[in-house]
Amino acid sequence: MDRISGKISKAVPTMQDVAVAAGVSVATVSAAVNGTAPVSKKLRERIEQAIQEIGYKRNAVARSLKMGTTTTVGLVVADITNPFFTDVVAVIQDVLHRAGYAVMLCCTDESASLQEEQISLLLDRMVDGLIIAAAGDDDGLRRHLRGANTPVVLIDRLCHDLDADAVVVDNEDAVKSATKYIIDLGHRNIGYISGSLSTSTGRDRLAGYLAALQEAGIDYGDEFVRLGNFRAKDAYTATMQLLTRPDRPSAIFAANNLMVIGVMKAIRDVGLDCPGDISVAGFDDFPWADVFQPNLTTIAQPVQAIGEQAAELILSRVADKKRREPRHIVLKGRLMIRESCRPRLG
Amino acid sequence: MDRISGKISKAVPTMQDVAVAAGVSVATVSAAVNGTAPVSKKLRERIEQAIQEIGYKRNAVARSLKMGTTTTVGLVVADITNPFFTDVVAVIQDVLHRAGYAVMLCCTDESASLQEEQISLLLDRMVDGLIIAAAGDDDGLRRHLRGANTPVVLIDRLCHDLDADAVVVDNEDAVKSATKYIIDLGHRNIGYISGSLSTSTGRDRLAGYLAALQEAGIDYGDEFVRLGNFRAKDAYTATMQLLTRPDRPSAIFAANNLMVIGVMKAIRDVGLDCPGDISVAGFDDFPWADVFQPNLTTIAQPVQAIGEQAAELILSRVADKKRREPRHIVLKGRLMIRESCRPRLG
DNA sequence: TGACAATAACGAAACGTTTAGATTAGCGTC
DNA sequence: GACGCTAATCTAAACGTTTCGTTATTGTCA
């Protein structure tokens, strides 16, 4: 690159170079580029031409240092492999990009310690805001987020005692109505494969299940509840435990989409048929839920709305840093009744 | 925050603050923090303590400006909603994070113009490297990437005439063997739902299909080929066209996972059954391919290896900027034979 | 005792912007 | 022609690091 020819051609041109080329000061170039101060037509044209000629691009890092703002938001999700999260991520991405923001994506694999690392990484890089689907324990999260006065929007999962904006679904209500639907089909022994109880979604969804049982006067409590920790593999073993009981459940509800896979695998592996022998429903809809067999009955989350609201929230926080009351947006899930649940025989 | 009390407490402490607190110069603090120069035990301890006390964190933006390096790589994929990409993204994420790098994720929605925007956004922010699953036309890509002397690794899709590292799958070979498998089952009229032909994957996969036909002495050429552009919806209409022909195909191959969904939907909507009436196979495996019915026969890509190799490549490029020959890594796909293809009847 | 390394700490100049405040130019008024 | 008043432009000081060249502090050896 650098020709040895008296003057060395810089690798990447700076505002200074533009200023020299256009015969003005850097301040004027800055004003012209950003439109922050009036600059005469004549100069503006000269500057623009110089920019074209030498191929100048503004250095966002230098700008960030000076401005104290990076037009970047960090996005932390528990599992990028989960279709629910990817759908939400896609929407957030889209909205933020339109607003000129970049997105730094991090993935915590449902691990609290990894989560702290990732948040630290993002905070170091001075992201203007943070959207988090929190994994694991709340304490670490709170500790890391206090002090850093970066605006935070929680999605999907709440964090106790952290006064941040949040957009979540009414999990309890959704699972309660799904469970009620199953009960109304005549099922009494209903298995429940739960997510991690250190997340608000894990707790709230379970609460919905229990509430429906109670309301129906079924009182075995959490007898049929097993922990699946939101992963297919854990759900598989959990389901196996349920299916090998003498009084095995005639229906199973899985608290998220990944766990449904584990449930179905287990059902297949013990030689049962869904929905013939056992009914299944799960949280989170996915695109092929109604094209492969059995067509799954699910609770669809409003992913589009969740993503949009989260993005809007963080944008408004970033635009106007003054501390306001945190806002919680609660959306409703929707029960998609398909064919994986049948009335209980006999 | 800022108490009005004589001296105002800074929002976020700087190295200067640490220096004052420890009674040393900023240069020494920097040396201690980075270990770039020897500093006596005594001072190091004082500095460390000061850091703890005032809660200092190094400002990565300032550091980037000075160092000309951001320890961030940009990751551009065509569709974050596609399980293949998310799997790869997850692996890349993981490897890069371990190496201390952050990942900026962008999504182009298969649009060339959006892609240029996104790359521009990343380049502005001075990412140290770029991993790209290229969408659309190659010219724009080349134009944007030249000049910026940022290392680039292409994944999944090649870009003609761009001398960048790349890790791809031998698409032609994989599809050829899958098609051969279908032919060997006795099928003659085999539909092919293609991805966009402006991508190398679109072209190579189609080439594999055609090669298998030719080798088997079947010579209707691209009679049964329809464009699905890698999206479920387009694949649906494309499949509909095929299924309403008088000589409708007895088997269909879809060139990626999303399009399989469209194909299955179309088959269902015209009242046919897979695999009873029509056999189906597709590119890209997914977790539930073998738990829901029909168990899909697919070509599994080595997502783990793709992600790892891509991450390693970009890391080595970033570590050592000197221009070397671009490396192309070609991996093999694997045919996962399940139950969605049956011997042709009659 | 003085000369000379070796070592540890420091001062100050970058990196490429933004921006407050100073300067200049242009122009109408008295 | 001196004066003010705008509007346009410039000068220079930040922003928070890193790093080069320099100085201070030892210790060693002739």
Short mmCIF file of C-alpha atoms in Angstrom, two decimals, chain A residues 72-75 92 95-96 99 101-103 127-132 150-155 164-167 306-321 324 327 329:
data_model
loop_
_atom_site.label_atom_id
_atom_site.label_comp_id
_atom_site.label_asym_id
_atom_site.label_seq_id
_atom_site.Cartn_x
_atom_site.Cartn_y
_atom_site.Cartn_z
CA THR A 72 -24.95 0.34 19.70
CA VAL A 73 -27.13 -1.75 21.93
CA GLY A 74 -26.25 -5.04 23.52
CA LEU A 75 -28.64 -7.91 23.21
CA ILE A 92 -35.28 -6.17 17.48
CA VAL A 95 -36.17 -1.98 14.37
CA LEU A 96 -32.84 -0.93 15.82
CA ALA A 99 -32.92 3.67 13.82
CA TYR A 101 -28.20 1.36 15.81
CA ALA A 102 -25.94 -1.65 15.69
CA VAL A 103 -26.67 -4.72 17.76
CA VAL A 127 -23.19 0.10 24.60
CA ASP A 128 -25.87 2.72 24.91
CA GLY A 129 -28.43 0.25 26.12
CA LEU A 130 -29.00 -3.35 26.97
CA ILE A 131 -31.81 -5.74 26.14
CA ILE A 132 -31.64 -8.84 28.25
CA THR A 150 -26.90 2.05 31.16
CA PRO A 151 -30.58 1.74 30.38
CA VAL A 152 -31.85 -1.82 30.46
CA VAL A 153 -34.90 -3.49 29.00
CA LEU A 154 -35.70 -6.98 30.16
CA ILE A 155 -37.50 -9.28 27.80
CA ALA A 164 -35.80 -1.73 34.61
CA ASP A 165 -38.27 -1.58 31.78
CA ALA A 166 -39.58 -4.94 30.74
CA VAL A 167 -41.75 -6.59 28.16
CA ILE A 306 -42.32 -8.32 22.02
CA GLY A 307 -39.43 -7.40 19.76
CA GLU A 308 -40.94 -4.13 18.66
CA GLN A 309 -41.85 -3.00 22.13
CA ALA A 310 -38.46 -3.90 23.52
CA ALA A 311 -36.68 -2.04 20.76
CA GLU A 312 -38.91 0.99 21.14
CA LEU A 313 -38.42 1.02 24.87
CA ILE A 314 -34.67 0.94 24.67
CA LEU A 315 -34.66 3.59 21.98
CA SER A 316 -36.74 5.94 24.05
CA ARG A 317 -34.58 5.36 27.10
CA VAL A 318 -31.45 6.01 25.15
CA ALA A 319 -32.82 9.14 23.55
CA ASP A 320 -33.79 10.64 26.86
CA LYS A 321 -31.66 9.51 29.74
CA ARG A 324 -38.46 7.81 34.68
CA ARG A 327 -42.47 0.55 32.46
CA ILE A 329 -45.42 -4.14 29.25
#
